[in-house]
mmCIF file of C-alpha atoms and ligand atoms in Angstrom:
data_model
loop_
_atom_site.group_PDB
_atom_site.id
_atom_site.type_symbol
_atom_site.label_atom_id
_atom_site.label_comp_id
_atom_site.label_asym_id
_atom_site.label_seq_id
_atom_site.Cartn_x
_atom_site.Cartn_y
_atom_site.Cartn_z
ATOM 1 C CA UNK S 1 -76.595 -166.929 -172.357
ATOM 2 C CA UNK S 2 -79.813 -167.495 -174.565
ATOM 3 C CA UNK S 3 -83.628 -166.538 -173.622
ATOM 4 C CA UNK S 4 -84.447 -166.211 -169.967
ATOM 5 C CA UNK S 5 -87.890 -166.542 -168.566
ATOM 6 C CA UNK S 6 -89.451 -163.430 -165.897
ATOM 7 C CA UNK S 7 -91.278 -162.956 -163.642
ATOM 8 C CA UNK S 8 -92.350 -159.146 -162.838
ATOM 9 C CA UNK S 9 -94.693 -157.074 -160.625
ATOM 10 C CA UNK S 10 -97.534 -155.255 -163.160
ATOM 11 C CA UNK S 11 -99.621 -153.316 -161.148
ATOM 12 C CA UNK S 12 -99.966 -151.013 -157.657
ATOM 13 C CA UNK S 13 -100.263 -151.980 -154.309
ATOM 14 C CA UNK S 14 -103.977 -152.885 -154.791
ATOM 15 C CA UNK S 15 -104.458 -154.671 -158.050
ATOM 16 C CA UNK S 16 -101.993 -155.979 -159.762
ATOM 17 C CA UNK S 17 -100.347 -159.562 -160.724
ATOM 18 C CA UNK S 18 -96.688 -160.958 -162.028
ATOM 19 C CA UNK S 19 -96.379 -161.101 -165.457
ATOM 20 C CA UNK S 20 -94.428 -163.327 -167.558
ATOM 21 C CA UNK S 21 -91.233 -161.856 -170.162
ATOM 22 C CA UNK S 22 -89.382 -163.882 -171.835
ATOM 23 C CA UNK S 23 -86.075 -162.135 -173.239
ATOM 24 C CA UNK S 24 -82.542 -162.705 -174.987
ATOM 25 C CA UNK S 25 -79.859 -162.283 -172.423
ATOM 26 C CA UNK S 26 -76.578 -161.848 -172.938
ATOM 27 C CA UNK S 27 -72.860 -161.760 -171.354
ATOM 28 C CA UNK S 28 -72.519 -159.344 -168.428
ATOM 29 C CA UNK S 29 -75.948 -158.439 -168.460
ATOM 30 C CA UNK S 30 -77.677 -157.051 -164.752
ATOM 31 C CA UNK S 31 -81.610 -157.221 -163.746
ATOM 32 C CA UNK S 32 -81.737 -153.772 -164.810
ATOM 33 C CA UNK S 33 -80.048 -154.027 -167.998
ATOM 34 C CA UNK S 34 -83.015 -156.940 -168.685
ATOM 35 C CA UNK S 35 -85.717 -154.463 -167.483
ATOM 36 C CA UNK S 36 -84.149 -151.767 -169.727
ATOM 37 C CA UNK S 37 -84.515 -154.317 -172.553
ATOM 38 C CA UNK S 38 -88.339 -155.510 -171.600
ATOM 39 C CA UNK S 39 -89.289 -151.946 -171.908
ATOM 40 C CA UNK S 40 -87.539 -151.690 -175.086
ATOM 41 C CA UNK S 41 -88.771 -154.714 -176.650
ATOM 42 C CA UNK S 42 -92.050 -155.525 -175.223
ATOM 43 C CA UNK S 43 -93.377 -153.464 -172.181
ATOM 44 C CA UNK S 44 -92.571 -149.376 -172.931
ATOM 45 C CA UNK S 45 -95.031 -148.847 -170.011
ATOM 46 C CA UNK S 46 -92.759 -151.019 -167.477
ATOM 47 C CA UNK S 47 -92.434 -148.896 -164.791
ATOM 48 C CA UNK S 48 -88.974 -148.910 -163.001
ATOM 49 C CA UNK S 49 -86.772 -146.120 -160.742
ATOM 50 C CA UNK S 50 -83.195 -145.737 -161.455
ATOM 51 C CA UNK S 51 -80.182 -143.396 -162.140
ATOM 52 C CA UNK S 52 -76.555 -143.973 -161.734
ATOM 53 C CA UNK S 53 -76.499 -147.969 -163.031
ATOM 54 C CA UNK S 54 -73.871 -148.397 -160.675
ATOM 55 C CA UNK S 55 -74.571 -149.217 -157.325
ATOM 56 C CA UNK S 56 -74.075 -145.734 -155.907
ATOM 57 C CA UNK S 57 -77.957 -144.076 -156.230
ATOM 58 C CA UNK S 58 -79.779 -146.176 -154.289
ATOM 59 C CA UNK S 59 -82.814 -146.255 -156.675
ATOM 60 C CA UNK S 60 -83.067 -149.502 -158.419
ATOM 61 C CA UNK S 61 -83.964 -151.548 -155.283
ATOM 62 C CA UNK S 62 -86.273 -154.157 -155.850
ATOM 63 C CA UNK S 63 -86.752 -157.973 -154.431
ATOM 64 C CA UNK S 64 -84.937 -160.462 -156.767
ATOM 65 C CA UNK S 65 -86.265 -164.043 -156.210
ATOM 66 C CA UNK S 66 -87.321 -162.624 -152.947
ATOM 67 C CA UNK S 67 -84.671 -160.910 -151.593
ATOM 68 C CA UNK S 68 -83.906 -157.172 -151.917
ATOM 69 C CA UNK S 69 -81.061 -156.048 -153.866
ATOM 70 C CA UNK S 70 -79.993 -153.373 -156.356
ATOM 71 C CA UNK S 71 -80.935 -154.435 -159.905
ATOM 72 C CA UNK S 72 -78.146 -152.746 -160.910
ATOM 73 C CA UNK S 73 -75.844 -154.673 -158.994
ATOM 74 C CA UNK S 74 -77.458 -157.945 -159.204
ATOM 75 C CA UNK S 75 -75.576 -159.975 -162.443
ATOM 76 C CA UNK S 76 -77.345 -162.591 -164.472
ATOM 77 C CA UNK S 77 -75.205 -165.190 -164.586
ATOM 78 C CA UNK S 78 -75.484 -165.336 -160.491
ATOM 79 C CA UNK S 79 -79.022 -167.352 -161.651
ATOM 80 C CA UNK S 80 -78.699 -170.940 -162.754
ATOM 81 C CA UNK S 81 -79.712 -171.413 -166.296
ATOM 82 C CA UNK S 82 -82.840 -172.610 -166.487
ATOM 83 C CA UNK S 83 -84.342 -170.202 -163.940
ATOM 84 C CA UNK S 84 -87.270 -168.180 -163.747
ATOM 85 C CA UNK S 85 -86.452 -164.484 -162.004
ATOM 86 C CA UNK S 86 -88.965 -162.636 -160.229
ATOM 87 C CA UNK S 87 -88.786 -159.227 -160.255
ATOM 88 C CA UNK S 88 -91.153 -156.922 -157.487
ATOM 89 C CA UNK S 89 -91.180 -153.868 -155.633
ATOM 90 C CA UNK S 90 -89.411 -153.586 -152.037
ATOM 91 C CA UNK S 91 -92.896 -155.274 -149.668
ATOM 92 C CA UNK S 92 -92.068 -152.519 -147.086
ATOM 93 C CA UNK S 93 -93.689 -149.564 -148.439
ATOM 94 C CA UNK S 94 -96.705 -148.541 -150.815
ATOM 95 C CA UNK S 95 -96.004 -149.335 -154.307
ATOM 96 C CA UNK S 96 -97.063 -146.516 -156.832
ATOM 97 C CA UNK S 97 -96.492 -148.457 -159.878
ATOM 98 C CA UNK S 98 -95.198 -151.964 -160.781
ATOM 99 C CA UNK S 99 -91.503 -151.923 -159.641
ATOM 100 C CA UNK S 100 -91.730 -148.556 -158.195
ATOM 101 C CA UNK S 101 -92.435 -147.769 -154.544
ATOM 102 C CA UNK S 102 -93.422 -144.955 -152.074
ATOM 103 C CA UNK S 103 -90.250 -144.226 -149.853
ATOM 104 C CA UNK S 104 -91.348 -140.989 -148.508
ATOM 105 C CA UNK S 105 -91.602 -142.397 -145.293
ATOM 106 C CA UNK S 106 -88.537 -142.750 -144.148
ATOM 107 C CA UNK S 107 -86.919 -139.232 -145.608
ATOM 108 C CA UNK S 108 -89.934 -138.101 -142.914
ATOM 109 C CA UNK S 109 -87.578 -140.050 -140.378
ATOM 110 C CA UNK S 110 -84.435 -138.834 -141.132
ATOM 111 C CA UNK S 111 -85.961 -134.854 -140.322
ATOM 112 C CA UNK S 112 -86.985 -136.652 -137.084
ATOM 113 C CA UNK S 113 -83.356 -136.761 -136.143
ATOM 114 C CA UNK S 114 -81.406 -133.691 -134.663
ATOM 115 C CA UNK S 115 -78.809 -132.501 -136.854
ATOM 116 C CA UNK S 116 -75.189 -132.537 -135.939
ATOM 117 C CA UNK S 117 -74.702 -129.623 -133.581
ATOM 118 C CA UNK S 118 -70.990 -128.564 -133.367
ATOM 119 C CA UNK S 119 -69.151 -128.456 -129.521
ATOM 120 C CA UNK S 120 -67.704 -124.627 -128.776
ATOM 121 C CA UNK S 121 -64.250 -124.666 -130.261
ATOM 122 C CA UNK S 122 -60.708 -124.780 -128.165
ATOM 123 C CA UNK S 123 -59.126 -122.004 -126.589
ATOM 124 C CA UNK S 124 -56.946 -121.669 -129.862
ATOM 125 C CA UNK S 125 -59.906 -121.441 -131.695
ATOM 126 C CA UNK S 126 -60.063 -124.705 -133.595
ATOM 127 C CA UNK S 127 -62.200 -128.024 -133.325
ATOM 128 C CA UNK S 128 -60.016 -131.572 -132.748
ATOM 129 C CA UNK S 129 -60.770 -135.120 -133.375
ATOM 130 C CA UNK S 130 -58.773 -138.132 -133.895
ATOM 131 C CA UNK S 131 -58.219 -140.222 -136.765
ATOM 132 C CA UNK S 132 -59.795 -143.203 -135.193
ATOM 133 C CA UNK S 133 -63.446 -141.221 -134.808
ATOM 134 C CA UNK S 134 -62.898 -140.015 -138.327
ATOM 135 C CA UNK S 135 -62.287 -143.860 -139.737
ATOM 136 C CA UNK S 136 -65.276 -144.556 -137.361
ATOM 137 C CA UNK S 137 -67.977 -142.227 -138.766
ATOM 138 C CA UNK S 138 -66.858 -142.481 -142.173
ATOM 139 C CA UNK S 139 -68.693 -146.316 -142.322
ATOM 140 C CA UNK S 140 -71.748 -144.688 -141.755
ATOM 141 C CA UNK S 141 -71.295 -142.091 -144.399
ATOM 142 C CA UNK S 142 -71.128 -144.910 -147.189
ATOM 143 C CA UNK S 143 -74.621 -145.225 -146.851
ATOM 144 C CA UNK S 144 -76.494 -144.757 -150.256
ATOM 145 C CA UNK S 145 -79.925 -144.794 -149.194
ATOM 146 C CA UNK S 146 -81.183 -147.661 -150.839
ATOM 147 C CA UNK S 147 -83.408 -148.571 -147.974
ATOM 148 C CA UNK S 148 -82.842 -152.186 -148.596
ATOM 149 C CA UNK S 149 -82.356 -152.876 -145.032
ATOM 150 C CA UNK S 150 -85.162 -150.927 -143.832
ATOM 151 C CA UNK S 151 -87.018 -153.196 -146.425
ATOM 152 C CA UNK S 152 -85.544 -156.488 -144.914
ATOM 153 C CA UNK S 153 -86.018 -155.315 -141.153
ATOM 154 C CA UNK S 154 -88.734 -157.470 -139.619
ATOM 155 C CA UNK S 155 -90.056 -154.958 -137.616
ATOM 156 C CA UNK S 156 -91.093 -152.608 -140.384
ATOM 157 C CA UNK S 157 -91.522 -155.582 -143.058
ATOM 158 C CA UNK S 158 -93.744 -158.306 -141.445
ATOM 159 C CA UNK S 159 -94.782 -156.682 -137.929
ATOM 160 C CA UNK S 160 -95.476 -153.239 -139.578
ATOM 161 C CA UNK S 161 -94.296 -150.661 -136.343
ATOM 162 C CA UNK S 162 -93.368 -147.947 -138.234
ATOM 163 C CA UNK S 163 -94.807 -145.878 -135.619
ATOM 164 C CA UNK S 164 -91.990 -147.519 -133.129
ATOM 165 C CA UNK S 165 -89.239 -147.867 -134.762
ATOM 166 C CA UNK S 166 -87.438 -145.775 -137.791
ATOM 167 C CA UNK S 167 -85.384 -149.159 -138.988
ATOM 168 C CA UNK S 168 -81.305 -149.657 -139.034
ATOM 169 C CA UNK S 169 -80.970 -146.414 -141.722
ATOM 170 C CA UNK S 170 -81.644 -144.019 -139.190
ATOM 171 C CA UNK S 171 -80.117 -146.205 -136.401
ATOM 172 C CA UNK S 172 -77.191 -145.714 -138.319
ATOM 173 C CA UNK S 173 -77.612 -142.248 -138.957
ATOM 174 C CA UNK S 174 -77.835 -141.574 -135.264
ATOM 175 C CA UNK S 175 -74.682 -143.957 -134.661
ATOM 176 C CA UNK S 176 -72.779 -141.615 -137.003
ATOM 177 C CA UNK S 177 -74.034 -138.625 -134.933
ATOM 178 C CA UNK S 178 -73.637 -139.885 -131.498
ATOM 179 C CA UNK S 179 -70.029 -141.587 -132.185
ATOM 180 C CA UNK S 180 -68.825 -138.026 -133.250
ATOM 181 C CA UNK S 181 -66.769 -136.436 -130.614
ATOM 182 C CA UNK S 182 -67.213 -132.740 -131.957
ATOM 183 C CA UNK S 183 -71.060 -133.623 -131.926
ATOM 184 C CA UNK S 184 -72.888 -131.498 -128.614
ATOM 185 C CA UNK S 185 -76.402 -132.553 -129.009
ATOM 186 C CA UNK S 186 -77.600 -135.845 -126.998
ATOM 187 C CA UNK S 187 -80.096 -138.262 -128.741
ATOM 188 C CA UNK S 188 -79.880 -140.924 -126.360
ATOM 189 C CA UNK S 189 -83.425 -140.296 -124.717
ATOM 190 C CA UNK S 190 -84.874 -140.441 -128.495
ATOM 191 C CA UNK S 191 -83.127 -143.518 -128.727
ATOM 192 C CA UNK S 192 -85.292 -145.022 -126.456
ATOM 193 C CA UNK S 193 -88.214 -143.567 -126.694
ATOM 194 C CA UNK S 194 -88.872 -141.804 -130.089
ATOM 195 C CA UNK S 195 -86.768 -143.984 -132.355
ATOM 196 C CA UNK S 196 -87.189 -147.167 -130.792
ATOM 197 C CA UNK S 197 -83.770 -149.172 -130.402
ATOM 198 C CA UNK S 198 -85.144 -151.591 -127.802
ATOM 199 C CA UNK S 199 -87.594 -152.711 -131.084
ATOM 200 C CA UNK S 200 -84.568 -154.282 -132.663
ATOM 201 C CA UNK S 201 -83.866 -157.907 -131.424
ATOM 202 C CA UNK S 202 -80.173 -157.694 -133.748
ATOM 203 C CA UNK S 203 -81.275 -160.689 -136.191
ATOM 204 C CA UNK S 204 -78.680 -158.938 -138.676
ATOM 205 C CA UNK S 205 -81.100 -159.373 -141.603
ATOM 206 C CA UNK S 206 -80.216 -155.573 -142.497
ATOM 207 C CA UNK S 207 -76.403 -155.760 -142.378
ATOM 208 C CA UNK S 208 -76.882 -158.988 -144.614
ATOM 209 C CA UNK S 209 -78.264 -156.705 -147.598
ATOM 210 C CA UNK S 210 -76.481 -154.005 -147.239
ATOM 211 C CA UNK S 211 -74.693 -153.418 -150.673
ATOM 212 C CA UNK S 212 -71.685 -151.096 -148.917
ATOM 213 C CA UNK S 213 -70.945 -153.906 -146.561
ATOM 214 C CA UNK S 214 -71.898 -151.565 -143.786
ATOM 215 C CA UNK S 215 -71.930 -152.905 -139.824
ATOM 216 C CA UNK S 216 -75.313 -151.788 -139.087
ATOM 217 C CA UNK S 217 -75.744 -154.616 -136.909
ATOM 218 C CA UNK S 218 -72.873 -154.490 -134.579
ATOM 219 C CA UNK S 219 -71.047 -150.756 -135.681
ATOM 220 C CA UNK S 220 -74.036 -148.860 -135.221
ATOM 221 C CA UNK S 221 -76.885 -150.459 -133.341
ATOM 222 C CA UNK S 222 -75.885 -152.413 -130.850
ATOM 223 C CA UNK S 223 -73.202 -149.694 -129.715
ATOM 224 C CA UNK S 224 -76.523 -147.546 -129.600
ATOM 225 C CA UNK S 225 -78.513 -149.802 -127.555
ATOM 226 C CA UNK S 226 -75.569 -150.098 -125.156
ATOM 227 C CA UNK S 227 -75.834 -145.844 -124.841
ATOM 228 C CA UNK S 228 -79.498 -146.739 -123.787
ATOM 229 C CA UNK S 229 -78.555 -149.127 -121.120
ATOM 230 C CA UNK S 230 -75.914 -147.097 -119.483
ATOM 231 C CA UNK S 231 -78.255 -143.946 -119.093
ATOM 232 C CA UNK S 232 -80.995 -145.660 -117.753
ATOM 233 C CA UNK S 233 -80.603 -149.494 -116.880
ATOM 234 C CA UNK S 234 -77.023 -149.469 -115.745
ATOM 235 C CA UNK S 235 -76.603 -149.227 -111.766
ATOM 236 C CA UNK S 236 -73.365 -148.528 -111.478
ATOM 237 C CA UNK S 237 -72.949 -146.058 -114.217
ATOM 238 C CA UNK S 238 -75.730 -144.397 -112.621
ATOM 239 C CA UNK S 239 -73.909 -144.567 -109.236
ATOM 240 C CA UNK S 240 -70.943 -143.024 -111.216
ATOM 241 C CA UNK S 241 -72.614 -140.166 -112.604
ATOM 242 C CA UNK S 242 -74.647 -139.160 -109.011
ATOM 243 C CA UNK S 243 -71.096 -139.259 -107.519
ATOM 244 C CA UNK S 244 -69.300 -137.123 -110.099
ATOM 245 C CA UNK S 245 -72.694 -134.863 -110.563
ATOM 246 C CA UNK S 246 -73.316 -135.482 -113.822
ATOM 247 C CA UNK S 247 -76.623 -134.368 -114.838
ATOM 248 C CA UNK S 248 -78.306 -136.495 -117.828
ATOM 249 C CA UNK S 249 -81.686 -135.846 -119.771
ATOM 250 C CA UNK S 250 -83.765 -138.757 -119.818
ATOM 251 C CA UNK S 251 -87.171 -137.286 -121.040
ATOM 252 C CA UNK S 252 -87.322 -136.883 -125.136
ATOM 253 C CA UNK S 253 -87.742 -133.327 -125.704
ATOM 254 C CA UNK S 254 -90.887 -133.716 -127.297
ATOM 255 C CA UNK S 255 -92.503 -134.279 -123.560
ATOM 256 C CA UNK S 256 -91.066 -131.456 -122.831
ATOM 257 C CA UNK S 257 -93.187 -128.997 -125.522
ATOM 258 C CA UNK S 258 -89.655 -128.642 -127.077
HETATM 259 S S1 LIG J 1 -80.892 -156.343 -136.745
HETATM 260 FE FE1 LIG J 1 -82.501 -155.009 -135.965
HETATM 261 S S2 LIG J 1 -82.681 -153.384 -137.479
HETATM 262 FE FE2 LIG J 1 -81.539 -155.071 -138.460
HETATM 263 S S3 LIG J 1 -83.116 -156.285 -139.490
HETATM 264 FE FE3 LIG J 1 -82.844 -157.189 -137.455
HETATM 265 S S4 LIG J 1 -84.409 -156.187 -136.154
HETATM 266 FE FE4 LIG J 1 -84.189 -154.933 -138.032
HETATM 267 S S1 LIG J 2 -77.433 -148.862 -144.615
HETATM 268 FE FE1 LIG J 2 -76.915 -150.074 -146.447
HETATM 269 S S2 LIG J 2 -78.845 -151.129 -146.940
HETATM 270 FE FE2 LIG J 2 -79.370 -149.490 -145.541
HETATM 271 S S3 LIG J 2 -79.961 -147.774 -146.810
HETATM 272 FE FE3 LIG J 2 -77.767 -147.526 -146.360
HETATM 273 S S4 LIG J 2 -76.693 -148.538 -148.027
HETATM 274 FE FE4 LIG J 2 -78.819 -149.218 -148.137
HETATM 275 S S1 LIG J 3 -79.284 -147.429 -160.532
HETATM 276 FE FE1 LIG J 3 -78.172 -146.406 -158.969
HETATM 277 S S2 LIG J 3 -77.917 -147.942 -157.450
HETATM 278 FE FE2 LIG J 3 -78.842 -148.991 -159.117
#
């Protein structure tokens, strides 16, 4: 394929600038194969996260040409020939060191999330679901953890509310929780007010860059938003429940000291 010119991130979140690489590359070569061969060749103290080449880690995300994507899954001959690739870290969270980034932050909002807390079992001693709410959850459970979505997600990315909303990951990770039918605990008031659902406005920019194909868009958040409607917005599910006396939380148990 012949020498290719770069364009990479040298630096941390304060001071730092893109350098320019130019490198041999060669049939069936990825962005992290080149990165690989910069260190190699010309930068040994090119600093880059990765593990399972891939696509099944979630470490190697970066933004290509501006858009986030797995190095390892991102081919070079999807470039045209003559051009230039920049390489940086994911704009969402502190960098630490050139491609490398801080992504503590959101493993802080995954323990903000109640675990799955199993229903009492059946008379005959067993726990039942269907096929259909296995095939359901099991979307969710692709997830790798790449946080390129949370990366892409406006909110987090450009209007910076971390402290409103914990992005389409955990949106998803809640979806997978809620949807499961042997699943006892409720989330839906943290939905609202603790993990911020309403902050989404469903532009789809996450499910776009998700590298499983996942529908966090429409599988997981909007079916979410809809639980947040019905326990609070909704008039006549709210008739419903008075007139079957069905008792709902609607605080977060956080305002309740729990
Ligand atoms: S659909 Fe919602 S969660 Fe996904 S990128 Fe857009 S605002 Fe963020
Ligand atoms: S939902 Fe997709 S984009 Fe988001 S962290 Fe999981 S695998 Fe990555
Ligand atoms: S190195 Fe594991 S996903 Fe790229």
């Amino acid at each position: 394929m012949g020498k290719r010119t770069f364009s990479i991130w040298r630096g941390n979140g304060q001071d730092g600038n893109f350098e320019t690489y130019e490198t041999e590359v060669s049939e069936g070569m990825v962005v992290l194969d080149v990165l690989h061969q910069l260190q190699a060749e010309q930068a040994p103290d090119l600093a880059v996260r990765w593990n399972c080449k891939a696509g099944k880690c979630g470490s190697c995300s970066v933004e290509i040409n501006g858009k986030p994507r797995l190095a390892c899954m991102t081919r070079m001959n999807s470039f045209e020939p003559e051009e230039r690739v920049t390489v940086q870290p994911l704009k969402a969270f502190p960098v630490i060191r050139d491609l490398v980034c801080d992504v503590s932050w959101n493993y802080e909002q995954n323990r903000r999330i109640a675990p799955f807390k199993p229903k009492p079992r059946g008379k005959d001693g067993k726990l039942r679901m269907y096929q259909e709410d296995v095939d359901r959850g099991q979307e969710f459970r692709k997830c790798i953890e790449c946080f390129l979505c949370q990366d892409v997600c406006h909110v987090l990315r450009d209007r910076g509310r971390k402290d409103k909303f914990v992005g389409p990951r955990f949106m998803i990770r809640v979806a997978g929780l809620e949807m499961n039918p042997l699943d006892d605990e409720d989330r839906v008031p943290e939905l609202r007010y603790e993990y911020g659902s309403g902050m989404c406005n469903i532009t789809r920019c996450c499910t776009e860059v998700c590298p499983e194909h996942i529908g966090i868009t429409d599988n997981g958040i909007i079916p979410m938003k809809e639980r947040v409607v019905d326990r609070y917005f909704d008039p006549l599910a709210m008739l419903g429940r008075k007139l079957l006396g069905i008792r709902v939380r609607k605080e977060p148990r956080s305002t309740r000291g729990e």
